[in-house]
């Protein structure tokens, strides 16, 4: 299979600019600056590149949202906050191939006439931030960033900005606030970042993986990239498989790869003779699938038809023997802890969900708790400033819908059937 | 102008109007906590959710700008469920403090709770998140973090209005809390407004704390007398005691705010009041009736004029008096006594602090009115003081409780040069301590009239209740005095005086209480 990102990941020295250039690195940037700007955007559009940060918004379309009038400078923000549980792909790109990201963002900036880019990287990614810093310095030293890039007259300044470690700072408008030095609270939309973003300027926010695909698209053309995937999902995706499989890890696979294939062939199936119970397909926020539902392709539309999402393509494999109540409680703890607290349904709803699921797990559930959880989810979803409330409610709903009897048993028997003690 | 329908009612509004304001225009009140007309839109409480045709999700009415042809519904089952859900979320971690909470009775949580008829609590009491209660965070404010619904109004107020940013959010999720930074208490002159804008009992006034249940209070519109801004206020009282001032919205004067000094001005109507007429004879105070004292005052003034000429009498007017009162005072001095010794000063003891926002350096509500009514100020006052000091004044009628910025000793020294000093004042002070005759007059809460603020805006204040003790309405007293000096006036209340004043005083020409209304009107010139 043709790979876009991981081709040279095995090479320890790929993260240094000399090796990267030895494999043809920064030629895409050279090519891009010889192209009309619109043509670059057009290639990305043709590539059917869907945002890899979770929402799957077409990158080329997003780029088109910048105001036509050039009176205000524009900003690019690379979302490298990767905090979604089960997701570890951007981290891999940044540690193995930071120049892919740097080159990709440089091409995007050139195409969109942006002279200032920030890479907002998750606070805990200390090592990756160091690697990125070094890559950015190397790129400056080689004339791929800074003033008059490759003699084109185009200037681009890149700053690596470390977050302080909050999941919510990955939500793009929260990212912008945090970047500005403010509390990481999502902003009310509209206005959208493309009109009023970082420091009040028109801003494009893209995920690390999204931008890292761009050099390949420019080198090989959008159509070829599109052909790697399916109709509406171009290219490949970095699928992260975690849980008790033979070969957990990051795999680059066609954007419409089959989920069963991912788990049983690519990751080698479950280990220690375990049997599959459930799969969270696209990061912890995406609705869970039962073992019998995994014959589905990973493209955004197929997943949506099944009532779930491709999300960040972080596949969490859950084996038989796992208590789904406990699993949900772990997730609910996470969202209650990470809710920024700004808007009512999320602030109070995530905390309440944690408490109710927690008491069911502890054998103190009440007969009406299941209805209560579903009703709370209903009162949270689509009622908030950002999607975190939905991100918390979707797993809760789907766990109850698909594993209802486990919850009922906890409540009825006043204990965990798996013998877990609280 | 986009036109839209809300619950089937059509309304036209200017471009840029949000749904919440469009609805208000046709009398539909959409529930809200975070929205405040005088602050930026935060959209965080989610109480104002409404259905908008063509939008799959409910929209926040406070932040959604209307478009032409928009169809909005605030009364559907979906909206009701959403809003009730939000309210329930707000209540789960709210303490059950109503019986001991000052906000009770004017609490938006209570109000909407009643309106949306919330079912029995589905939340386990023992699960409530506990936060710190009764925190003195500086200024006039006590914070109860448990009662806070995190609407961020206070944070926005301190960011957008005072620019001092003392309050911030701390922690996350349902442990989020409003607080000040350690060692950095509220430090601005507008902290009292925080208690007003807080929709619940999280920020309450130290001054008002536990003083009175709000449902026992009545209110009337008034004007702050703390400085020349003339902030519009609502005065709250029970019996003949004022309990608090709250700002009354007037975009042209104080928007929705008032300063911390002004907020405590009400106390002057309660404390250290002059309540009985008295004379001071050989250093001893002797209580009098109005009937006994008034002829004496008239006689002494007339006597001085008759014996030593009109300039042996003097009148010191007060910029604390209303336009109506000042007009009568001027006529008494000029027309009846015929003295040239008429003056006022805006100076008061203290530093005359001003801040470029609301607080004015002039600590009187009506200096501008005195000017417009041609009462000599500035140098005229100083000249009069010189005359008094030289012993040239034999009878002095003095309004107000202070004599310019003179200290107690200076006041006593100066007034000792005048054989007869009649003071018409409201409060004990340097003047009442030495005056020969003290005429207790009604406080700003006990009489009505108009003040002209620094910008020439004429604003009405009203009597909330009858004068306390034996204090008398100034206009009544001035009319009796004038008539004893031979005037033959038939004024009956401030309205009749204002009519006379408007007929003869250029700056007020054409004005009436109707045209002034509740928000005031600019005088000419
Ligand atoms: C709670 C929350 C957390 C998010 N965290 C991330 C993140 O860590 N990284 C990321 O790229 N996108 C994250 N997103 C999605 C971003 O808001 C945004 O959609 C994305 O960065 C856009 O880039 P893309 O179009 O290239 O995918 C998050 C969204 C939400 C609601
Ligand atoms: S939905 Fe949750 S995380 Fe998002 S803004 Fe509201 S409180 Fe914050
Ligand atoms: S203290 Fe009052 S005004 Fe401030 S956030 Fe809490 S509820 Fe809102
Ligand atoms: S600014 Fe002046 S008028 Fe306004 S409240 Fe303060 S003292 Fe009163
Ligand atoms: S009033 Fe609209 S969200 Fe609070």
Short mmCIF file of N, CA and C in Angstrom, two decimals, chain B residues 120-191:
data_model
loop_
_atom_site.label_atom_id
_atom_site.label_comp_id
_atom_site.label_asym_id
_atom_site.label_seq_id
_atom_site.Cartn_x
_atom_site.Cartn_y
_atom_site.Cartn_z
N UNK B 120 -39.49 17.44 41.62
CA UNK B 120 -38.71 17.01 42.78
C UNK B 120 -37.26 16.81 42.37
N UNK B 121 -36.35 17.09 43.27
CA UNK B 121 -34.94 16.98 42.95
C UNK B 121 -34.57 15.53 42.64
N UNK B 122 -33.81 15.40 41.52
CA UNK B 122 -33.33 14.06 41.17
C UNK B 122 -31.88 13.91 41.62
N UNK B 123 -31.41 14.87 42.39
CA UNK B 123 -30.00 14.89 42.72
C UNK B 123 -29.82 14.56 44.19
N UNK B 124 -28.85 13.72 44.49
CA UNK B 124 -28.63 13.34 45.88
C UNK B 124 -27.96 14.47 46.63
N UNK B 125 -28.59 14.89 47.71
CA UNK B 125 -28.13 16.03 48.49
C UNK B 125 -26.67 15.89 48.90
N UNK B 126 -26.31 14.68 49.31
CA UNK B 126 -24.96 14.48 49.84
C UNK B 126 -23.90 14.61 48.73
N UNK B 127 -24.36 14.61 47.48
CA UNK B 127 -23.42 14.70 46.37
C UNK B 127 -23.05 16.13 46.00
N UNK B 128 -23.68 17.09 46.63
CA UNK B 128 -23.45 18.49 46.26
C UNK B 128 -21.97 18.84 46.41
N UNK B 129 -21.48 19.63 45.46
CA UNK B 129 -20.11 20.11 45.56
C UNK B 129 -20.09 21.24 46.59
N UNK B 130 -19.22 21.15 47.56
CA UNK B 130 -19.14 22.18 48.58
C UNK B 130 -18.07 23.19 48.22
N UNK B 131 -18.40 24.45 48.43
CA UNK B 131 -17.42 25.50 48.18
C UNK B 131 -17.42 26.46 49.35
N UNK B 132 -16.50 27.41 49.29
CA UNK B 132 -16.33 28.31 50.43
C UNK B 132 -17.44 29.36 50.51
N UNK B 133 -17.99 29.51 51.71
CA UNK B 133 -19.07 30.47 51.92
C UNK B 133 -18.55 31.68 52.68
N UNK B 134 -19.33 32.74 52.68
CA UNK B 134 -19.03 33.96 53.44
C UNK B 134 -17.58 34.40 53.34
N UNK B 135 -17.17 34.78 52.15
CA UNK B 135 -15.81 35.28 51.99
C UNK B 135 -15.87 36.80 51.80
N UNK B 136 -15.13 37.50 52.64
CA UNK B 136 -15.02 38.95 52.46
C UNK B 136 -13.99 39.17 51.36
N UNK B 137 -14.46 39.57 50.19
CA UNK B 137 -13.52 39.72 49.08
C UNK B 137 -13.16 41.18 48.85
N UNK B 138 -13.49 42.03 49.82
CA UNK B 138 -13.11 43.44 49.71
C UNK B 138 -14.26 44.28 49.21
N UNK B 139 -14.06 45.58 49.20
CA UNK B 139 -15.10 46.50 48.78
C UNK B 139 -16.34 46.30 49.62
N UNK B 140 -17.48 46.43 49.01
CA UNK B 140 -18.74 46.30 49.75
C UNK B 140 -19.30 44.88 49.68
N UNK B 141 -18.49 43.92 49.28
CA UNK B 141 -19.04 42.63 48.85
C UNK B 141 -18.61 41.41 49.67
N UNK B 142 -19.57 40.55 49.90
CA UNK B 142 -19.31 39.23 50.48
C UNK B 142 -19.62 38.18 49.41
N UNK B 143 -18.73 37.21 49.27
CA UNK B 143 -18.91 36.16 48.26
C UNK B 143 -19.26 34.83 48.93
N UNK B 144 -20.28 34.20 48.37
CA UNK B 144 -20.61 32.83 48.76
C UNK B 144 -20.46 31.99 47.50
N UNK B 145 -19.34 31.30 47.38
CA UNK B 145 -19.01 30.61 46.14
C UNK B 145 -20.01 29.49 45.83
N UNK B 146 -20.59 28.92 46.86
CA UNK B 146 -21.54 27.84 46.65
C UNK B 146 -22.80 28.29 45.93
N UNK B 147 -23.17 29.55 46.15
CA UNK B 147 -24.40 30.04 45.54
C UNK B 147 -24.19 30.50 44.11
N UNK B 148 -22.93 30.62 43.72
CA UNK B 148 -22.61 31.19 42.41
C UNK B 148 -23.04 30.25 41.29
N UNK B 149 -23.66 30.79 40.27
CA UNK B 149 -24.04 29.96 39.13
C UNK B 149 -23.09 30.19 37.95
N UNK B 150 -21.99 30.87 38.21
CA UNK B 150 -20.90 31.00 37.24
C UNK B 150 -21.34 31.65 35.93
N UNK B 151 -22.17 32.67 36.06
CA UNK B 151 -22.68 33.34 34.87
C UNK B 151 -21.66 34.31 34.29
N UNK B 152 -20.64 34.63 35.06
CA UNK B 152 -19.54 35.51 34.65
C UNK B 152 -19.91 36.99 34.51
N UNK B 153 -21.10 37.36 34.96
CA UNK B 153 -21.44 38.79 34.90
C UNK B 153 -20.43 39.63 35.69
N UNK B 154 -20.09 39.14 36.88
CA UNK B 154 -19.19 39.92 37.73
C UNK B 154 -17.81 40.05 37.09
N UNK B 155 -17.37 38.95 36.48
CA UNK B 155 -16.06 38.97 35.84
C UNK B 155 -16.06 39.97 34.68
N UNK B 156 -17.14 39.94 33.92
CA UNK B 156 -17.23 40.88 32.80
C UNK B 156 -17.36 42.32 33.27
N UNK B 157 -18.10 42.53 34.35
CA UNK B 157 -18.23 43.89 34.88
C UNK B 157 -16.85 44.45 35.24
N UNK B 158 -16.07 43.63 35.92
CA UNK B 158 -14.77 44.12 36.37
C UNK B 158 -13.77 44.23 35.22
N UNK B 159 -14.07 43.57 34.13
CA UNK B 159 -13.21 43.67 32.97
C UNK B 159 -13.62 44.86 32.12
N UNK B 160 -14.92 44.97 31.92
CA UNK B 160 -15.41 45.91 30.91
C UNK B 160 -15.80 47.26 31.49
N UNK B 161 -16.20 47.30 32.73
CA UNK B 161 -16.66 48.57 33.29
C UNK B 161 -15.58 49.24 34.13
N UNK B 162 -15.04 48.52 35.09
CA UNK B 162 -14.01 49.16 35.93
C UNK B 162 -12.61 48.89 35.38
N UNK B 163 -12.47 47.83 34.59
CA UNK B 163 -11.15 47.49 34.05
C UNK B 163 -10.18 47.01 35.12
N UNK B 164 -10.69 46.62 36.26
CA UNK B 164 -9.78 46.24 37.35
C UNK B 164 -9.58 44.73 37.49
N UNK B 165 -10.47 43.95 36.93
CA UNK B 165 -10.27 42.49 36.80
C UNK B 165 -9.92 41.74 38.08
N UNK B 166 -10.57 42.09 39.19
CA UNK B 166 -10.21 41.39 40.42
C UNK B 166 -10.79 39.99 40.51
N UNK B 167 -11.99 39.79 39.96
CA UNK B 167 -12.60 38.47 40.09
C UNK B 167 -12.29 37.62 38.86
N UNK B 168 -12.03 36.35 39.11
CA UNK B 168 -11.75 35.44 38.01
C UNK B 168 -12.31 34.06 38.34
N UNK B 169 -12.35 33.23 37.33
CA UNK B 169 -12.73 31.84 37.54
C UNK B 169 -11.50 31.05 37.96
N UNK B 170 -11.72 30.14 38.88
CA UNK B 170 -10.65 29.24 39.28
C UNK B 170 -11.15 27.81 39.15
N UNK B 171 -10.27 26.89 38.93
CA UNK B 171 -10.58 25.46 38.79
C UNK B 171 -11.50 25.22 37.58
N UNK B 172 -11.92 23.96 37.44
CA UNK B 172 -12.67 23.59 36.24
C UNK B 172 -13.89 22.78 36.60
N UNK B 173 -14.67 22.48 35.55
CA UNK B 173 -15.83 21.60 35.71
C UNK B 173 -16.73 22.08 36.83
N UNK B 174 -17.36 21.13 37.54
CA UNK B 174 -18.29 21.56 38.58
C UNK B 174 -17.56 22.01 39.84
N UNK B 175 -16.25 22.04 39.79
CA UNK B 175 -15.51 22.67 40.89
C UNK B 175 -15.14 24.11 40.55
N UNK B 176 -15.58 24.57 39.41
CA UNK B 176 -15.28 25.95 39.02
C UNK B 176 -15.77 26.91 40.09
N UNK B 177 -15.01 27.93 40.30
CA UNK B 177 -15.33 28.85 41.38
C UNK B 177 -14.91 30.26 40.98
N UNK B 178 -15.70 31.19 41.47
CA UNK B 178 -15.35 32.58 41.25
C UNK B 178 -14.55 33.03 42.46
N UNK B 179 -13.48 33.77 42.25
CA UNK B 179 -12.77 34.30 43.42
C UNK B 179 -11.82 35.42 43.02
N UNK B 180 -11.27 36.06 44.05
CA UNK B 180 -10.22 37.03 43.81
C UNK B 180 -8.88 36.32 43.95
N UNK B 181 -7.82 36.93 43.47
CA UNK B 181 -6.49 36.35 43.62
C UNK B 181 -6.04 36.55 45.07
N UNK B 182 -5.24 35.62 45.58
CA UNK B 182 -4.82 35.74 46.97
C UNK B 182 -4.17 37.10 47.25
N UNK B 183 -4.64 37.74 48.29
CA UNK B 183 -4.05 39.02 48.67
C UNK B 183 -4.42 40.18 47.75
N UNK B 184 -5.34 39.95 46.81
CA UNK B 184 -5.72 41.03 45.89
C UNK B 184 -7.24 41.22 45.93
N UNK B 185 -7.75 41.80 47.02
CA UNK B 185 -9.20 41.98 47.15
C UNK B 185 -9.75 42.97 46.14
N UNK B 186 -11.06 43.07 46.07
CA UNK B 186 -11.70 44.06 45.20
C UNK B 186 -11.10 45.41 45.52
N UNK B 187 -10.74 46.14 44.48
CA UNK B 187 -10.10 47.41 44.71
C UNK B 187 -10.55 48.40 43.65
N UNK B 188 -11.81 48.81 43.76
CA UNK B 188 -12.31 49.86 42.88
C UNK B 188 -13.49 50.52 43.58
N UNK B 189 -13.97 51.58 43.02
CA UNK B 189 -15.01 52.34 43.71
C UNK B 189 -16.42 52.00 43.25
N UNK B 190 -16.56 50.84 42.59
CA UNK B 190 -17.86 50.47 42.06
C UNK B 190 -18.28 49.06 42.46
N UNK B 191 -17.73 48.56 43.55
CA UNK B 191 -17.94 47.16 43.91
C UNK B 191 -19.40 46.84 44.22
#
